[in-house]
XYZ file of C-alpha atoms in Angstrom:
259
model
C 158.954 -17.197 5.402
C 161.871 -17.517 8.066
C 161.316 -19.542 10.136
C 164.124 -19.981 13.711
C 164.117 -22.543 16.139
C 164.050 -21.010 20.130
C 163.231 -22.093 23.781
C 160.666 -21.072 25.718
C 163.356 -18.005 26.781
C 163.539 -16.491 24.133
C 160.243 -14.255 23.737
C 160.554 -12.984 27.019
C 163.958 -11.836 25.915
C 162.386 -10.121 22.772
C 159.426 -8.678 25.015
C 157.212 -10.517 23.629
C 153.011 -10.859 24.512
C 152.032 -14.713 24.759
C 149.499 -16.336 26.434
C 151.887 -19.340 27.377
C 149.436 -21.570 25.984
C 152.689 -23.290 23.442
C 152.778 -22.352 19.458
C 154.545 -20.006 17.312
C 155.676 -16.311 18.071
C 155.347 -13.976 15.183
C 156.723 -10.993 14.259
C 154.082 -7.858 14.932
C 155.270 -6.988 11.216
C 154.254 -10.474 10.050
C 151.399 -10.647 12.296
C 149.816 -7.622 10.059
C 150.555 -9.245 6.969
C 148.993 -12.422 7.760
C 146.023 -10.880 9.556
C 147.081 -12.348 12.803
C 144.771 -10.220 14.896
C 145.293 -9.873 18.855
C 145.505 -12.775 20.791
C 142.579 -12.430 23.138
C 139.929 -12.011 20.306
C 140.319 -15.849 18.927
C 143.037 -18.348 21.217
C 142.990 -20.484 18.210
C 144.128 -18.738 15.406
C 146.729 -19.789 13.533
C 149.364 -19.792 10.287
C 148.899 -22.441 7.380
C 152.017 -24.063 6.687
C 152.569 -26.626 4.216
C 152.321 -29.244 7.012
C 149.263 -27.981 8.461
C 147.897 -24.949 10.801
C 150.518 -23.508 13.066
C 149.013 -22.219 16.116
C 150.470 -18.960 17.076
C 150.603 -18.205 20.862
C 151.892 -14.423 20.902
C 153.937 -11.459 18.874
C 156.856 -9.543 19.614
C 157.890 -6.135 18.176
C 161.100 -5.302 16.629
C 161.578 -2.265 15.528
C 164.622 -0.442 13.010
C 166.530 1.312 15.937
C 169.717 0.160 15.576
C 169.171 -3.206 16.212
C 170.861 -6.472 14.454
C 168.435 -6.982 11.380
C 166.997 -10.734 10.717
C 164.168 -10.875 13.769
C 161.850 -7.861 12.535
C 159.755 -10.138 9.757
C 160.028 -14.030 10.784
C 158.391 -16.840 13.141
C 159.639 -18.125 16.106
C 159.172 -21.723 16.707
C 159.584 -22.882 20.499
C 161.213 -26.372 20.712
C 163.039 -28.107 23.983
C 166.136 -26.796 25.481
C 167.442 -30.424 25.808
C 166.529 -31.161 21.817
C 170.502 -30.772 20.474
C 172.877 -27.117 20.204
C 171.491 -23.413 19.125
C 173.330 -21.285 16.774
C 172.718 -18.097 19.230
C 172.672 -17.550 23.178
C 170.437 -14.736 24.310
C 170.541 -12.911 27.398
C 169.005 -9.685 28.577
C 170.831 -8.079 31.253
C 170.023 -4.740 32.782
C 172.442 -2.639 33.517
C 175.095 -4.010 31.597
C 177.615 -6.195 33.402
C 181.100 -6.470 31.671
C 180.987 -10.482 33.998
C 178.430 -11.313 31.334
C 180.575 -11.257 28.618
C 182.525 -13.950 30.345
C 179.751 -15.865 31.719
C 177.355 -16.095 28.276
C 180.716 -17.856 27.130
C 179.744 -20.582 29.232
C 177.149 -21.235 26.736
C 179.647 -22.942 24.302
C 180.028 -26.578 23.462
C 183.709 -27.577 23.313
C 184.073 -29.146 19.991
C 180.629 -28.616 18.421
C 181.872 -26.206 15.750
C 183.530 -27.208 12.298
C 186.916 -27.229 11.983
C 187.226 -23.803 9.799
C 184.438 -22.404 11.377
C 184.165 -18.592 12.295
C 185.163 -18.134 16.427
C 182.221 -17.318 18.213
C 181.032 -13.324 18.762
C 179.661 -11.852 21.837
C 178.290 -8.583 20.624
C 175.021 -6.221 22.132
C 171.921 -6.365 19.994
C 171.737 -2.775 19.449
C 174.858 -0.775 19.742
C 173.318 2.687 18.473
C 173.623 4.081 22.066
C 177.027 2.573 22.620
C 178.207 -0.728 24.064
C 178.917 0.405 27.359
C 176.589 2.251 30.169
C 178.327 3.462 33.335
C 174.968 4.282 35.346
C 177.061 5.508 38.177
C 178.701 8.354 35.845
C 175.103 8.797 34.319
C 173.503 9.549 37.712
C 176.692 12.129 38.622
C 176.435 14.069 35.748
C 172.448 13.986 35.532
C 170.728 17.889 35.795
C 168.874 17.546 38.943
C 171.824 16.660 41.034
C 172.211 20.338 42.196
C 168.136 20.091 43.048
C 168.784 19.840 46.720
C 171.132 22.544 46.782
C 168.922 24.705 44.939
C 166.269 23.796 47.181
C 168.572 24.814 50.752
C 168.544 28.324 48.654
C 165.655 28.619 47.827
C 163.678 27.576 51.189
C 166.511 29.831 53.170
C 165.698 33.051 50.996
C 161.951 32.386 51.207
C 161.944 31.955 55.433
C 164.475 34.968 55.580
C 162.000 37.341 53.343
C 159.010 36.052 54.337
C 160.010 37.097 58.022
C 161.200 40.572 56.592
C 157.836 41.228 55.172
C 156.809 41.275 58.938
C 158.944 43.168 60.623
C 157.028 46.223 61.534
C 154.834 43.326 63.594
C 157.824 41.850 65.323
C 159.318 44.754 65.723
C 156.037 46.271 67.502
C 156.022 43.050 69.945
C 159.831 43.194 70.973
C 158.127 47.136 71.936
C 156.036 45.580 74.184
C 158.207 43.383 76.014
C 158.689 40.382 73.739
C 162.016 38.858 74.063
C 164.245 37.964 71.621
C 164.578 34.151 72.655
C 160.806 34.178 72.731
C 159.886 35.610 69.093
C 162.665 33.569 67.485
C 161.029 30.676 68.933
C 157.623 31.438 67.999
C 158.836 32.442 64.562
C 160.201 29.117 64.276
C 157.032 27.158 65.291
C 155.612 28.946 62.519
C 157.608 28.472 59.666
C 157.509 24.752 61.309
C 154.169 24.080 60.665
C 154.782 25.826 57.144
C 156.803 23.364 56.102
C 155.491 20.486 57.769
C 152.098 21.174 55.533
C 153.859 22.000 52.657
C 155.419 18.421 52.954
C 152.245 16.870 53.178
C 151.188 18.129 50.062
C 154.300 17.353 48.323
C 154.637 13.720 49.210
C 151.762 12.371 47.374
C 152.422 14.486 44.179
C 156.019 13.012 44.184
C 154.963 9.598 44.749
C 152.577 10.312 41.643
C 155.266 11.477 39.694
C 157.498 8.621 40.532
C 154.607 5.843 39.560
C 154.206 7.865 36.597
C 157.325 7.571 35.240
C 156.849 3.826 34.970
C 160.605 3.037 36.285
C 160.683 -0.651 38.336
C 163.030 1.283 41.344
C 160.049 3.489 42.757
C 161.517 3.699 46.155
C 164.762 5.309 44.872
C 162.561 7.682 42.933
C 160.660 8.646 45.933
C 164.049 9.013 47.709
C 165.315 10.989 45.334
C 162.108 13.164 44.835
C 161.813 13.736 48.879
C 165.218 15.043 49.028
C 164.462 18.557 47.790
C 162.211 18.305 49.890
C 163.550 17.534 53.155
C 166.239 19.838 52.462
C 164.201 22.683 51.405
C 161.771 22.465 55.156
C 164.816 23.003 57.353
C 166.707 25.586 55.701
C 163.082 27.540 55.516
C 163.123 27.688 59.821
C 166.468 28.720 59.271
C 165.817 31.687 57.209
C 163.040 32.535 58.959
C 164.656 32.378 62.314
C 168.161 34.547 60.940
C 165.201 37.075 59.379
C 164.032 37.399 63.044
C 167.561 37.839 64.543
C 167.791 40.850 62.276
C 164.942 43.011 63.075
C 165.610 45.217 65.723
C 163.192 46.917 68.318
C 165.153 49.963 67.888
C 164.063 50.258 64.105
C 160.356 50.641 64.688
C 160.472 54.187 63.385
C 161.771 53.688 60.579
C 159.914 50.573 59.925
C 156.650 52.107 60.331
C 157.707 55.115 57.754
C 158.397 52.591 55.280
C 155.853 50.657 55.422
């Protein structure tokens, strides 16, 4: 079976489960073939090799999506870094930087190859996607980016209507001597206290959604979730408080016939 030569680097670059305990990694594809069962049932298991057991201290997974073909059915066997030169230089780097193409290059022993020897190839393990991501353009162009707008509409048309919906009351109080200043104020306490409750209920189910997702920048998701949010709480005192301006005392009559 194949058999490649790695540091101790290496499975963490592949993702790979191991106890750190020093052996081989296998394949998972190998690891069913061989019985290799999971690693926690029996720390000794192992491989027999024509030189004896080899102990096997984790798997990886390597699945046909694109990726360079060679790694899905093999072993892994860890050696030292400081043992002599590797055919390969692995790096995972997330996002992509176009520096590591130039740095990886550092990698290279001046000399080392044979004289009619192919030039060395940086290339991506899996270009199906592409070999470039511009997160920056991805995050512009994403469909929530108009959510806060949408949410300034939304919370302005809900405070404006749901102050229209009372204005046979308002316009009943301004009757009995309630000023203007006075009922736009107390209008906007209300829809204040609206929105500060409807915040508190939102935070923890965005905060839910954002650990959900699994992503390592939770903060930015929370950010990014609370926006909406934050947007949506002011503009609904604003409606509210324009909905107020535009009841008059003078309409009572006719608010009361359509009621």
């Amino acid at each position: 079976m194949p058999t490649k030569e790695i540091t101790n680097g290496l499975p963490s670059v592949l993702g790979a489960q191991v106890r750190g305990d020093g052996g081989m990694v296998v394949s998972d594809e190998l690891a069913k073939e061989l019985n290799v069962g999971p690693l926690a049932v029996d720390r000794n298991q192992g491989i027999a090799t024509a030189h004896g057991t080899a102990k096997v201290d984790g798997t990886y997974d390597y699945p046909a999506d694109g990726r360079r073909a060679g790694f899905a059915y093999g072993l892994l066997s860890p050696v030292p870094a400081g043992g002599g030169a590797f055919d390969e230089c692995w790096v995972r780097s997330w996002p992509p930087s176009p520096e590591m193409r130039m740095l990886i290059r550092l990698s290279l022993i001046p000399g080392a190859g044979e004289p009619n020897a192919d030039p060395p190839v940086v290339s991506q393990l899996n270009t199906r996607k592409g070999t470039e991501f511009d997160g920056a353009a991805r995050f512009e162009q994403r469909v929530t980016r108009f959510g806060a707008m949408a949410a300034l509409a939304v919370g302005m048309v809900l405070g404006y209507f749901s102050v229209r919906s009372r204005r046979l009351e308002l316009a009943s109080a301004k009757h009995s001597g309630v000023t203007a200043a006075t009922q736009r104020l107390q209008v906007g306490i209300e829809h204040a206290v609206v929105a500060l409750m409807a915040w508190i209920l939102a935070m923890p189910m965005i905060i839910y959604a954002a650990r959900s997702a699994g992503l390592p920048d939770l903060p930015v998701m929370v950010v990014l979730g609370t926006k909406p949010v934050l947007v949506a709480a002011p503009a609904f005192i604003i409606g509210a408080i324009a909905g107020a301006a535009t009841i008059r005392e003078k309409q009572l009559f006719r608010y009361f016939s359509n009621r």
